[in-house]
XYZ file of C-alpha atoms in Angstrom:
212
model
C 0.000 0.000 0.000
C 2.626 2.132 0.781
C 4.448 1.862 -2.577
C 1.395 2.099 -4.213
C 0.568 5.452 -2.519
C 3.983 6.930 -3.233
C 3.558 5.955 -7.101
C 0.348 7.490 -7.124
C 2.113 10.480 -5.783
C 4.747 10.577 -8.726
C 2.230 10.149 -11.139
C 0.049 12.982 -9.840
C 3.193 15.246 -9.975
C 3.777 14.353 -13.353
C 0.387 15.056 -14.576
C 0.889 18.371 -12.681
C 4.161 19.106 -14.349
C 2.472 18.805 -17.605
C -0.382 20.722 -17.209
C 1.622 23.399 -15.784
C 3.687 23.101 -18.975
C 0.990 23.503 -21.233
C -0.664 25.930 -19.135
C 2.677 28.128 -19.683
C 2.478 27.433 -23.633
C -0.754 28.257 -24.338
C 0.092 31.777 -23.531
C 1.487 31.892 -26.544
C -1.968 31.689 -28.399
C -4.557 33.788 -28.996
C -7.815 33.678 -31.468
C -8.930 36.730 -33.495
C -12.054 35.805 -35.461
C -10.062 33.907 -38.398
C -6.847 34.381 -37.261
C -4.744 32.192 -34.836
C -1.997 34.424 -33.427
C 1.459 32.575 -32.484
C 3.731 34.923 -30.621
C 6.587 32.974 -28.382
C 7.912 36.288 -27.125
C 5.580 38.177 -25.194
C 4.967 35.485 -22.364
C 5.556 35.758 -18.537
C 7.348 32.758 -18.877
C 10.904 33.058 -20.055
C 12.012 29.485 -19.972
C 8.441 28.598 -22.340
C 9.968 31.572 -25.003
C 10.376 29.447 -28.699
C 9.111 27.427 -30.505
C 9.282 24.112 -28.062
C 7.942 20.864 -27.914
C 5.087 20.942 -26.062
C 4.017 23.674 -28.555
C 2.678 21.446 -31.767
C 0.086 19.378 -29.111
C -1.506 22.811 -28.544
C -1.123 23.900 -32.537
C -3.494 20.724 -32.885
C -5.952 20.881 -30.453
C -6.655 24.330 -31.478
C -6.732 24.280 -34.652
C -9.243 20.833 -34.371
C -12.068 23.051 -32.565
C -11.444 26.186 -34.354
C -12.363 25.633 -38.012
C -12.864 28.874 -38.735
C -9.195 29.801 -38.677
C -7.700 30.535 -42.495
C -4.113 32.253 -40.918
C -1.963 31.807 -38.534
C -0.005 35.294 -37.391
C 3.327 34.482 -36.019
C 5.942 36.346 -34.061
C 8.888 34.366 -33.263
C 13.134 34.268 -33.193
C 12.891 30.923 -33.701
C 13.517 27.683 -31.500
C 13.559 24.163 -32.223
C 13.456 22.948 -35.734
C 11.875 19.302 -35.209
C 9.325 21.023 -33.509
C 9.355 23.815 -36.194
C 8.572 21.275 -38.749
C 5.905 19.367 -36.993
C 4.021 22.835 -36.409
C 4.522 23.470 -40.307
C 3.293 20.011 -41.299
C 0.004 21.008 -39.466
C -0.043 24.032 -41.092
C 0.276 22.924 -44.225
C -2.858 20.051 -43.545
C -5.216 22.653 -41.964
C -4.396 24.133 -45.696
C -4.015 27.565 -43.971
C -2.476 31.179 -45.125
C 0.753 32.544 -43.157
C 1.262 35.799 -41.725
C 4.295 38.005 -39.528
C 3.649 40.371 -37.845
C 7.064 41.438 -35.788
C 9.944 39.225 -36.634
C 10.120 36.363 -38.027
C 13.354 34.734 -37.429
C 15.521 30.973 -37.554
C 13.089 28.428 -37.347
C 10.189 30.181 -37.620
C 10.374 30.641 -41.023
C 9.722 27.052 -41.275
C 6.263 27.673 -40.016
C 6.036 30.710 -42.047
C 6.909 28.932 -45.693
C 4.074 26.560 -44.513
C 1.511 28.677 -45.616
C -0.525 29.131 -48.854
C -0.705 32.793 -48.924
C 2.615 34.544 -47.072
C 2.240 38.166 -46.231
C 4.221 40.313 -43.977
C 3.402 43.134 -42.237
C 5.153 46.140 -43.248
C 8.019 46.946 -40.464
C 8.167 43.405 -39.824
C 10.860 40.875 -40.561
C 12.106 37.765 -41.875
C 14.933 36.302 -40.677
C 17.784 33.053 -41.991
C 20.724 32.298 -40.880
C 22.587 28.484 -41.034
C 21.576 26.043 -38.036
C 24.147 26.531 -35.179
C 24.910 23.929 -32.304
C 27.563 24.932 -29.595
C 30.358 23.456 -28.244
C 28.916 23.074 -24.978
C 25.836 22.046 -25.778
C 27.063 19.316 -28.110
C 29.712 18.398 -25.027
C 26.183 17.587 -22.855
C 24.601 15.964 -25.951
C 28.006 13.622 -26.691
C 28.491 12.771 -23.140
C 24.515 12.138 -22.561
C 24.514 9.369 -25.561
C 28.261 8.349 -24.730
C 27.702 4.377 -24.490
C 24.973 3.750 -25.658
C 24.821 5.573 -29.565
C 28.642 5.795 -29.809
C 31.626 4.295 -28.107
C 34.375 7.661 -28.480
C 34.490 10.949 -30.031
C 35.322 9.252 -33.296
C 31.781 7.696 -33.678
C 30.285 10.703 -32.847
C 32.337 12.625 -34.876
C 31.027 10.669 -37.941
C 27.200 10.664 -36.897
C 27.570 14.295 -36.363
C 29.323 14.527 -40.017
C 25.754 12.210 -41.475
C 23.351 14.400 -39.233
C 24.727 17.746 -40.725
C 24.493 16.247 -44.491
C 20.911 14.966 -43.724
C 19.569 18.338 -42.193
C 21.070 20.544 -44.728
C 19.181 18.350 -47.316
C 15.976 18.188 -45.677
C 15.440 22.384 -45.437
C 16.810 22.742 -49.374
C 13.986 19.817 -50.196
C 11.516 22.027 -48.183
C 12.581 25.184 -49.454
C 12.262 24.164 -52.679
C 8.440 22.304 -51.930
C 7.118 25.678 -50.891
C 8.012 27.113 -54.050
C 11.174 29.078 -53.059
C 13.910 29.851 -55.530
C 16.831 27.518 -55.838
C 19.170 30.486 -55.773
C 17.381 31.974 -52.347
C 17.014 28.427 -50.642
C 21.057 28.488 -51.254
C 21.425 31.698 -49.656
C 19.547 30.954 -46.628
C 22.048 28.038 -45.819
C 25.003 30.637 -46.830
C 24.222 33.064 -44.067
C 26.026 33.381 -40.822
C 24.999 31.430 -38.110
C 25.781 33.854 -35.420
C 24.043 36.535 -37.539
C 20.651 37.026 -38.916
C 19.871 37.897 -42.605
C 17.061 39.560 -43.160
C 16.636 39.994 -46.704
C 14.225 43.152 -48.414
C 10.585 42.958 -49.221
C 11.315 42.771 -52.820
C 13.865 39.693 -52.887
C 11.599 37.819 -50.802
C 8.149 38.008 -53.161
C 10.506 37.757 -56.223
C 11.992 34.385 -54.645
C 8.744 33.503 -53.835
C 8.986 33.516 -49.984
C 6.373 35.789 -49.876
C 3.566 35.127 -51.616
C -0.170 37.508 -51.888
């Protein structure tokens, strides 16, 4: 009985956990009419800022009981890709339009290529730049794995090596599904990855990035 209670316990704090996750995420949604606003910046909570995983769960469920939404407005610098692409995959099956209003930045113009019609606001931003992984965190990610999905620095040296190949493939194949010019897509994975380019109005509707 006693075990039993204590397990009971830990799963109660679990559930807890998660709805206080998603209780911090949805802030980053709001409905107007039509319109299903995605801003990860202006929460209270600044470890829930991104685009995150517990994000595309709430993406779903909102866009399920909301059929009347056509756009999603986003304002984002970015955050996970996997998570990134998920979110765009829904967008893309809800058949919905795209629209930034802010800044637009990393990742988040994965969600924003998602969409049928792309408009930005004037003032507002998009943003590229090549994926970046630092040292340390790839020092936490090595020595997490270390045993179990390579032996020495070697092994991961080569998976790292495949990964990279793989990743830069998979956003010129998407770039180039969402109708974006070979000669942009190319660009995007050109700029710096400690910098942001933000290209003008008029190279992004002639490369077909933004499209009314």
């Amino acid at each position: 009985m006693y075990f039993k209670r204590i397990f009971n316990l830990f799963l109660f704090f679990l559930i807890f956990q998660n709805n206080q996750i998603l209780a911090d995420n949805i802030d980053k949604f709001a409905i107007d009419g039509s319109t299903l606003i995605y801003d990860t910046e202006n929460i209270d909570d600044l470890e829930s800022i991104g685009i995150n995983a517990e994000d595309p769960d709430i993406f779903f469920q909102i866009l399920s009981e909301n059929p009347q939404i056509t756009t999603v407005q986003l304002n984002s610098e970015g955050g996970f890709q996997e998570d990134a692409y998920t979110i765009s995959d829904l967008i893309i099956d809800f058949d919905l339009n795209t629209h930034v209003n802010g800044t637009c930045q990393s990742s988040c113009t994965i969600l924003f290529l998602a969409g049928n019609k792309r408009t930005v606001e004037r003032g507002s931003t998009l943003g590229f730049h090549q994926l970046h992984w630092p040292a340390e965190s790839q020092k936490l990610y090595y020595e997490y794995f270390l045993g179990t999905d390579w032996n020495d620095e070697f092994e991961y040296a080569e998976w790292v090596y495949n990964d990279a190949q793989a990743t830069v493939l998979n956003d010129m194949k998407y770039l180039l599904e969402r109708g974006v010019e070979s000669s942009f897509a190319i660009k995007t994975l050109q700029a710096d990855p400690n910098d942001m380019w933000i290209p003008r109005r008029k190279e992004l509707v002639k490369a077909g990035v933004i499209v009314e």
